[in-house]
CSV table of C-alpha atoms and ligand atoms in Angstrom, one decimal:
chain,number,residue,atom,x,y,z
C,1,UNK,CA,6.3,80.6,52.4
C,2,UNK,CA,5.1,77.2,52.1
C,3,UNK,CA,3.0,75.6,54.9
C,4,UNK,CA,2.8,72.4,56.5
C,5,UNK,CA,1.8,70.4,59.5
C,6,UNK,CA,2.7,67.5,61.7
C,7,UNK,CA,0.2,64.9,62.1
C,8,UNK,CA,0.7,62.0,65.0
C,9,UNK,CA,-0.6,58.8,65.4
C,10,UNK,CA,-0.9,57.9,69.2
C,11,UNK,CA,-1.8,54.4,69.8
C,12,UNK,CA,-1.5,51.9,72.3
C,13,UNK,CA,1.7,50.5,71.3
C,14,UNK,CA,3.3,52.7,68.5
C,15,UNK,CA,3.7,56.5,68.4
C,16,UNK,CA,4.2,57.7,64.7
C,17,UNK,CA,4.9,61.4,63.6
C,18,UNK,CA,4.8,62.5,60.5
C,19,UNK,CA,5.8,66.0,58.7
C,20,UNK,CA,3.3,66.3,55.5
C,21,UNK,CA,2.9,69.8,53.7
C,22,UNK,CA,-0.3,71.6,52.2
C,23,UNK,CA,-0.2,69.1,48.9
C,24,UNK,CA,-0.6,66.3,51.2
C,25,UNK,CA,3.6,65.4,50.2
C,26,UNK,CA,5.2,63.2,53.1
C,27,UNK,CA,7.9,64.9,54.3
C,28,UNK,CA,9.2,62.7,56.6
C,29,UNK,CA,7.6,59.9,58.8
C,30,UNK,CA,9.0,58.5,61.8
C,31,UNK,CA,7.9,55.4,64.5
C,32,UNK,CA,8.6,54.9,67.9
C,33,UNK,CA,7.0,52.3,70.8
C,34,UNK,CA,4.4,54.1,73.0
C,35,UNK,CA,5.5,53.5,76.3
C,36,UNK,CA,2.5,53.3,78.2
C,37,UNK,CA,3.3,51.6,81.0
C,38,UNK,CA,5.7,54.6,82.2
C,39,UNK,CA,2.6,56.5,82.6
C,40,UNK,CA,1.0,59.5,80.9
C,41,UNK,CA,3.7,62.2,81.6
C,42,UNK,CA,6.8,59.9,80.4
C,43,UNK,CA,4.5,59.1,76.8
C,44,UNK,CA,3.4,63.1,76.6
C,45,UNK,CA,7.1,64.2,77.5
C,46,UNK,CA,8.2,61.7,74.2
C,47,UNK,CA,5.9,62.9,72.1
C,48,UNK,CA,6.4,66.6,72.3
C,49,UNK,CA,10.6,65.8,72.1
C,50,UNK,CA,9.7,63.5,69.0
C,51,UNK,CA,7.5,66.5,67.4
C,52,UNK,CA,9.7,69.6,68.7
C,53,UNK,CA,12.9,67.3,66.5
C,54,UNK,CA,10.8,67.2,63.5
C,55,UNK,CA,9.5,70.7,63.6
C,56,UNK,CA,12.8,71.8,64.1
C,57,UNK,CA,14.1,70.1,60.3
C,58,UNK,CA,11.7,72.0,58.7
C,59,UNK,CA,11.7,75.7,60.0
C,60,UNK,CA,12.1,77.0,56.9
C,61,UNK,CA,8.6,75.9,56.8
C,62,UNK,CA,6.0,77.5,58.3
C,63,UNK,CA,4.1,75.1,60.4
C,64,UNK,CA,0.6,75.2,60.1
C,65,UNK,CA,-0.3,73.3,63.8
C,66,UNK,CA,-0.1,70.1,65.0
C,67,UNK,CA,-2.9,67.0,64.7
C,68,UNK,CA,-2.7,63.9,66.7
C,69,UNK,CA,-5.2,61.7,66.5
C,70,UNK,CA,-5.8,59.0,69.5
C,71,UNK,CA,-7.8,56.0,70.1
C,72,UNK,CA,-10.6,57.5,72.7
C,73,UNK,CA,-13.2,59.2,73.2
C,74,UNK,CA,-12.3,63.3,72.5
C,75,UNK,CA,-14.0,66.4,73.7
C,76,UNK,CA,-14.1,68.3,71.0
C,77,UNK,CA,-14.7,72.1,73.2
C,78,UNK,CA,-12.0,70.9,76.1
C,79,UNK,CA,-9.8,68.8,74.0
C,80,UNK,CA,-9.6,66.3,76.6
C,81,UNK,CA,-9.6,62.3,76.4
C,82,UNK,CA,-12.6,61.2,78.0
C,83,UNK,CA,-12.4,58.0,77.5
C,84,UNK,CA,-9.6,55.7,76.0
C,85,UNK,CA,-9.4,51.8,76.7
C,86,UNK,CA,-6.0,51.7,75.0
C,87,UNK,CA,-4.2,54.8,76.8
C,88,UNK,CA,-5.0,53.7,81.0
C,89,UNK,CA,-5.4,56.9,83.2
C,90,UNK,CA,-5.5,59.5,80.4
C,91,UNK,CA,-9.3,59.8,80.9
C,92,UNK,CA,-10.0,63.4,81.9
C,93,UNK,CA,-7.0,64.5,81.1
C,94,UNK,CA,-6.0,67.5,79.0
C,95,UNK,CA,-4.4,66.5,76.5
C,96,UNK,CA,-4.5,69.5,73.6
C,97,UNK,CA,-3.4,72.3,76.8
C,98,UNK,CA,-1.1,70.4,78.0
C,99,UNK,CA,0.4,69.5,74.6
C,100,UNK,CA,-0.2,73.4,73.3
C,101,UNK,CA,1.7,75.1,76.3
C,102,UNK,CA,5.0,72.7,75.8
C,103,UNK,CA,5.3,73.3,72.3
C,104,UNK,CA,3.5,76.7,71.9
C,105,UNK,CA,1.7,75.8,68.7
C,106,UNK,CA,-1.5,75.2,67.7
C,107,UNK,CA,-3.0,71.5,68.6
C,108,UNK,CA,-5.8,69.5,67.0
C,109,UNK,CA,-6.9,66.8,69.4
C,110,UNK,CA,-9.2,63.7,66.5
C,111,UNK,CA,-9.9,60.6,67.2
C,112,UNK,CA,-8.4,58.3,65.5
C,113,UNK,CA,-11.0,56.8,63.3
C,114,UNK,CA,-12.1,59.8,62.5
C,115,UNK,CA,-8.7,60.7,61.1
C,116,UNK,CA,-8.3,58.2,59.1
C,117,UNK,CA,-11.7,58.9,57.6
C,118,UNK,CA,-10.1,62.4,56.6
C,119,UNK,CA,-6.8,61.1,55.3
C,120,UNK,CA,-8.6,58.6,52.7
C,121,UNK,CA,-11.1,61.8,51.9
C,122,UNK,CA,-7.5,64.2,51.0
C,123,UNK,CA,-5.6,61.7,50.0
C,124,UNK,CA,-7.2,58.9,49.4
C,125,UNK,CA,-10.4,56.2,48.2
C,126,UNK,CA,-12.4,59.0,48.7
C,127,UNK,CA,-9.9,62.0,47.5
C,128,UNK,CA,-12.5,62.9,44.9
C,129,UNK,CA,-15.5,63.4,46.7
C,130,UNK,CA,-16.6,65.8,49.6
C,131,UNK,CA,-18.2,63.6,51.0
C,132,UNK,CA,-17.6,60.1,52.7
C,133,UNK,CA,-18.2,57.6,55.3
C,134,UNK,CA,-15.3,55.4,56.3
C,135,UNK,CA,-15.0,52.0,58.8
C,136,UNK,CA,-11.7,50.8,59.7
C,137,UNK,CA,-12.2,46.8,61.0
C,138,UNK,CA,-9.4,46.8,63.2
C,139,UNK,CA,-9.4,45.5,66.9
C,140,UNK,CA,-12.7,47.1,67.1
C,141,UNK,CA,-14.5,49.3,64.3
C,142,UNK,CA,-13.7,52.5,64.5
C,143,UNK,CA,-15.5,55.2,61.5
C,144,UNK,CA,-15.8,58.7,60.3
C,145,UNK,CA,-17.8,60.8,58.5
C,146,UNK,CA,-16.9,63.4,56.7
C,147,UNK,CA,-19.4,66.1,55.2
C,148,UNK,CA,-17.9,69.0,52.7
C,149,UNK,CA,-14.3,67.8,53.0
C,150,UNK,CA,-14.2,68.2,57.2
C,151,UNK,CA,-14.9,65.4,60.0
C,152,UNK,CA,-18.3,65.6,60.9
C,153,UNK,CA,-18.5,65.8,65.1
C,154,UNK,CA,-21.9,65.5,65.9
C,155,UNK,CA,-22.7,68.3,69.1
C,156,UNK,CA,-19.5,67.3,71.1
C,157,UNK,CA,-17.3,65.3,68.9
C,158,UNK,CA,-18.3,62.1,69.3
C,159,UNK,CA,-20.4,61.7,65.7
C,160,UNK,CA,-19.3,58.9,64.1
C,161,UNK,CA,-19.2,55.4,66.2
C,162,UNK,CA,-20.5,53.1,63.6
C,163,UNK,CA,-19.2,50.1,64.9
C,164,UNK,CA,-21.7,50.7,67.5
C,165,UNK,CA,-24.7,50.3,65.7
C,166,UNK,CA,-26.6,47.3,66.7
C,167,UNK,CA,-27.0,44.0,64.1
C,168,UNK,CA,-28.3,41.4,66.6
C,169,UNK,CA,-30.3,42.7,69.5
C,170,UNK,CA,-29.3,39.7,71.6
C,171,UNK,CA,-25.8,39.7,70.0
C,172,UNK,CA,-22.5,39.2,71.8
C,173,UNK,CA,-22.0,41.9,74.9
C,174,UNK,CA,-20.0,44.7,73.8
C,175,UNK,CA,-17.5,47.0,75.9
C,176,UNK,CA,-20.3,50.0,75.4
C,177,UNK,CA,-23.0,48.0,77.0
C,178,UNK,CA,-24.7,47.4,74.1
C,179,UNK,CA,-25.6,43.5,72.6
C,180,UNK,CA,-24.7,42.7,69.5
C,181,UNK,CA,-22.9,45.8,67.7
C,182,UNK,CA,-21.6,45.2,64.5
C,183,UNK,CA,-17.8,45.6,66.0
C,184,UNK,CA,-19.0,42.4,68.0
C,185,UNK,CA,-19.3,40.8,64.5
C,186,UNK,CA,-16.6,42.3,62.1
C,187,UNK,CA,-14.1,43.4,63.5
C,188,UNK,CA,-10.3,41.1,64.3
C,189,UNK,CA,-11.4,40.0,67.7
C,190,UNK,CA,-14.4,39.4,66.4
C,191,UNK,CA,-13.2,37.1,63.7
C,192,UNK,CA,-10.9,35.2,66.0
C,193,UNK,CA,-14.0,35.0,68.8
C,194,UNK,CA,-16.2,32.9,66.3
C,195,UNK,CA,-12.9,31.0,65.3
C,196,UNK,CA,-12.7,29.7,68.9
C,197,UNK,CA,-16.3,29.3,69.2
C,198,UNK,CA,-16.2,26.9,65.7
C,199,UNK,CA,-13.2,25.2,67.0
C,200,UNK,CA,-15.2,24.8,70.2
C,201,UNK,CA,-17.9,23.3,68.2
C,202,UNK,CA,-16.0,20.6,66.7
C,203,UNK,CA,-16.6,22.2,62.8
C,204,UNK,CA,-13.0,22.9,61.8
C,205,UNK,CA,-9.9,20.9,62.2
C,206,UNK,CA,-8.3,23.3,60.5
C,207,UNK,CA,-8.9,26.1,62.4
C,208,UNK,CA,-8.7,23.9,65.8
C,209,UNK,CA,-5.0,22.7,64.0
C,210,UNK,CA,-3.8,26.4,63.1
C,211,UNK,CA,-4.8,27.3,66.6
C,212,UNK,CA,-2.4,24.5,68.3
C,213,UNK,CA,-0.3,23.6,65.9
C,214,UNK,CA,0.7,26.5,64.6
C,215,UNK,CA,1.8,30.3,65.5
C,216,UNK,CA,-1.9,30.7,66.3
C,217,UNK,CA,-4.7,31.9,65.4
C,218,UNK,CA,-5.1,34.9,64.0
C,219,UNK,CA,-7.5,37.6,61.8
C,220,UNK,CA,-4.9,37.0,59.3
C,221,UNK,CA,-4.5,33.1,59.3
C,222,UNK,CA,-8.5,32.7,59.5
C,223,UNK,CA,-8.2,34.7,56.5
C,224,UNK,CA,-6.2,32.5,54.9
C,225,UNK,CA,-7.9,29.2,56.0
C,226,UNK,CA,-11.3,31.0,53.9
C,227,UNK,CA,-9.1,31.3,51.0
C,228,UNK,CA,-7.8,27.7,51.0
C,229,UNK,CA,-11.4,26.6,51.4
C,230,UNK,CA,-11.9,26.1,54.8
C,231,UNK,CA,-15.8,26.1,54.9
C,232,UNK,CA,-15.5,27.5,58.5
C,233,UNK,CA,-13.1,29.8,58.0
C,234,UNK,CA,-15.2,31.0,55.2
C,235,UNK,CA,-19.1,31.3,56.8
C,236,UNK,CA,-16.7,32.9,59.7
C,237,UNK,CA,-16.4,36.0,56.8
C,238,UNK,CA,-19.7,35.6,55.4
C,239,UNK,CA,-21.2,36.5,58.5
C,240,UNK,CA,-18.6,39.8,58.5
C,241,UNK,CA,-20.0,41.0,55.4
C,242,UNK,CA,-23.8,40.0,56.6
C,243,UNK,CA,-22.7,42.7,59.4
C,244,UNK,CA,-21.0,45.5,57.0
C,245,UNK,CA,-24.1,44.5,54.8
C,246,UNK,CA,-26.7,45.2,57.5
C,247,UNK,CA,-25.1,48.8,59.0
C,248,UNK,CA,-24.1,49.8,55.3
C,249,UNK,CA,-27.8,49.1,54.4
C,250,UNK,CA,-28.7,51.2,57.1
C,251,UNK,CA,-26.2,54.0,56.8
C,252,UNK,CA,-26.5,54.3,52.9
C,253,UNK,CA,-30.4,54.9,53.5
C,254,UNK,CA,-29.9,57.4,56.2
C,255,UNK,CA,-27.0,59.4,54.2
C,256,UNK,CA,-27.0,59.0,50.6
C,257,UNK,CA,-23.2,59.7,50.6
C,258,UNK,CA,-21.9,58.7,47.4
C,259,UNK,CA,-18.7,57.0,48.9
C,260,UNK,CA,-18.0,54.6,51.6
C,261,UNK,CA,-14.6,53.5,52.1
C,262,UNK,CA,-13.4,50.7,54.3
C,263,UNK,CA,-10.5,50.2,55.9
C,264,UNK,CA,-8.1,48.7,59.0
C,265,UNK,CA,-6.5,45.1,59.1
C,266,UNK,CA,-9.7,43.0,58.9
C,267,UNK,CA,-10.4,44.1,55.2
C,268,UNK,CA,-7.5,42.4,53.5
C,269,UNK,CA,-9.8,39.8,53.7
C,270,UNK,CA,-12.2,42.2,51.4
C,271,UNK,CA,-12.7,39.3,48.9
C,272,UNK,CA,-14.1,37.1,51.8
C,273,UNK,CA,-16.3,39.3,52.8
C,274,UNK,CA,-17.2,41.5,49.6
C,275,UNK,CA,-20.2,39.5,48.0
C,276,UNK,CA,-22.7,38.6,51.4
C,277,UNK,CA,-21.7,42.2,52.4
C,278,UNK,CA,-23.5,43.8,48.7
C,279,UNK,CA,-25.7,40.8,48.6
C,280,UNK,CA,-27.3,42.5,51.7
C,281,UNK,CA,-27.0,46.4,50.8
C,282,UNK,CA,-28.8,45.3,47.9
C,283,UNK,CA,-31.7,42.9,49.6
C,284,UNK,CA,-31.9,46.3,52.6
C,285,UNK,CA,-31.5,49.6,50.9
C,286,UNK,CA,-34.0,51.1,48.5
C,287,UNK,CA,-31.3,54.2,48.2
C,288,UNK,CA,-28.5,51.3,47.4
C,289,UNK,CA,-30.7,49.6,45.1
C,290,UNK,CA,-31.5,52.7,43.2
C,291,UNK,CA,-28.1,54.0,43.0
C,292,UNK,CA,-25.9,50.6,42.7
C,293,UNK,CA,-22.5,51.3,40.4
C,294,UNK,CA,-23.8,49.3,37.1
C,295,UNK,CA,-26.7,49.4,34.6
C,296,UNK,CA,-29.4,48.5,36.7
C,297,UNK,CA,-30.2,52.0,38.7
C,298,UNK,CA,-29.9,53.6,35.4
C,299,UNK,CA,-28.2,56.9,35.1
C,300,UNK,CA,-26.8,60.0,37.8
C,301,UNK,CA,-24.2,59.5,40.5
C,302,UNK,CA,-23.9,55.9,42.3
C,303,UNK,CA,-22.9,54.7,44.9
C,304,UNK,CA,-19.5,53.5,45.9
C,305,UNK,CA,-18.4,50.9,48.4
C,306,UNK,CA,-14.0,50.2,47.9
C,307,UNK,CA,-11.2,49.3,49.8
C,308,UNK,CA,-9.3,52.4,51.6
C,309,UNK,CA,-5.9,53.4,50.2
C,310,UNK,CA,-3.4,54.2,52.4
C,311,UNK,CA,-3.6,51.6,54.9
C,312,UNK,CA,-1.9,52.5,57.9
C,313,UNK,CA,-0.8,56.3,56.8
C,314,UNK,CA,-4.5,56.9,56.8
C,315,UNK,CA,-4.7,58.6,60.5
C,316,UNK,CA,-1.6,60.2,59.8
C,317,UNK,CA,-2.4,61.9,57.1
C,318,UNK,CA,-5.6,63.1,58.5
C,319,UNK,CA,-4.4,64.4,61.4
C,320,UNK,CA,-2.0,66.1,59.7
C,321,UNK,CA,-4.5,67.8,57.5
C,322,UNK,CA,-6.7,68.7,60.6
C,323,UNK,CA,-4.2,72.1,61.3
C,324,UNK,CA,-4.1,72.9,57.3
C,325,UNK,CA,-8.0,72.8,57.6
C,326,UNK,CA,-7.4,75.3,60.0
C,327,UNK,CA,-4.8,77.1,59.3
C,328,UNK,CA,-6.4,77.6,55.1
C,329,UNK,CA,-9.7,79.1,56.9
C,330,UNK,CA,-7.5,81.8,58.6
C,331,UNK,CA,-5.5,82.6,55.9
C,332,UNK,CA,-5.9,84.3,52.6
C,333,UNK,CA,-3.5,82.2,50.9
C,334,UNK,CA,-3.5,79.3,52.2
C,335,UNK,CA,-4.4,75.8,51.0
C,336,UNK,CA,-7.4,75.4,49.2
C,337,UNK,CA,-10.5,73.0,49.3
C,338,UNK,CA,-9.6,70.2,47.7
C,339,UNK,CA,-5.9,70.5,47.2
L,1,ZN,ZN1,-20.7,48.5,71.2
């Protein structure tokens, strides 16, 4: 009997469910609003009804668990949230019990960044290599790593925080309590906080016109302003690939992975951003330098730095694969490796 697995996305605002079998073939994908504001009970009581219905169109099926990834902080041994700016009053909670004993079936708490790091490595940028780092540049930066095909969790789960990683010691304050971290320089609110600080500065009409004249300003419309020549807009994504540059630099020398893939809403702007971003992997990494994709490093395996693949589907994906994972190492025939 063929297997397959149900993989949920739980953010702040949207809750998305999907049905995907041991090929990695979407079944069926459904979205619904997170209702946060009714509090945790009303958005778990949803969420099991939403994945009990689409269980319940495939019984023929045998389902190999349930995956859900979620912005936060995860316990890995508990499967509690410890910490979760975007889901209020979840923190200590028990999520993957709590979940299990409603539904009666196996449940793989990820976070999210981490399962979208393990959709692109099944299914996606990286779908040809065991190995991979991803960052997804979204409201924050969010990454994953993932060693011989499965997340890498560090001792308790929480392996894996590269946007993090400090670029400017006396950087912008970050949430973490760090200065500085490289989400504080490449991620959307990033982009839009040196916007306002440019517009502040008196440097860009433009952006100071799109910001008051327009819809407002946005990742996406600073984006645009680079393309259209803005020289604002444009150092504004310079210094985002500077950042990706300077933690790449430092990741690539520390891991030697031969793929990192990047992701999230920040790199549609990837041709803004693309050349400072190798122009300082080159100039900081001795592993980069002697592995960089062309003739230079001369022959073996290089290194890879590309756009993800499945935008959005990523997390879904992966946190659908996270009960097959499971469910292939307890079964004879079930899926294999790198299917
Ligand atoms: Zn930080």
């Amino acid at each position: 009997m063929s297997a397959f697995a149900i993989g949920v996305d739980l953010g702040g605002t949207n809750l998305r469910i999907a049905a995907v079998d041991e090929r990695g073939t979407l079944l069926e994908k459904t979205t619904a609003g997170t209702q946060v504001e009714r509090g945790r009970d009303f958005v778990v009581n949803e969420m099991c009804d939403a994945i009990h219905a689409t269980a319940a169109r495939f019984s023929s099926s045998t389902l190999a668990g349930i995956g859900i990834g979620i912005p936060g902080i995860i316990d890995m041994d508990s499967g509690m949230l410890r910490e979760s700016p975007n889901l209020p009053g979840w923190d200590n909670y028990p999520v993957r019990d709590e979940i299990e004993r409603r539904l009666r079936t196996k449940v793989i708490l990820e976070n999210d960044a981490n399962s979208a790091a393990l959709g692109e490595k099944w299914l996606g940028a990286a779908r040809d290599h065991d190995d991979m780092l991803m960052l997804t540049l979204g409201t924050g930066v969010g990454g994953g790593i993932v060693l011989g095909g499965r997340v890498w969790h560090g001792m308790r789960g929480m392996a894996g925080e590269p946007g993090h990683i400090t670029i400017e010691p006396d950087g912008p304050p970050c949430p973490c309590g760090n200065r500085g971290c490289l989400e504080q320089l490449a991620s959307a609110t990033a982009v839009l906080r040196m916007a306002r600080e440019a517009i502040a500065k008196g440097v860009s009409p433009a952006l100071a016109c799109a910001s008051h004249c327009n819809a407002g300003l946005s990742a996406e419309s600073v984006y645009q302003m680079a393309v259209q020549g803005d020289p604002a807009a444009q150092e504004i994504f310079r210094r985002v690939g500077w950042a990706l540059g300077i933690a790449l630099a430092g990741l690539i020398n520390l891991l030697n992975l031969p793929i990192y893939v990047i992701g999230g809403g920040v790199a549609s702007a990837w041709d803004a951003f693309l050349r400072p971003l190798l122009e300082e992997v080159q100039k900081r990494s001795f592993v980069y330098r002697a592995t960089t994709p062309g003739g230079a490093s001369g022959p073996g395996k290089k290194t890879i730095i590309t756009r993800a693949l499945l935008g959005g589907d990523a997390g879904l994906f992966g946190a659908a694969r996270l009960p097959l994972l499971a469910f292939a190492g307890s079964t004879d025939e079930g899926v294999r490796k790198h299917v």
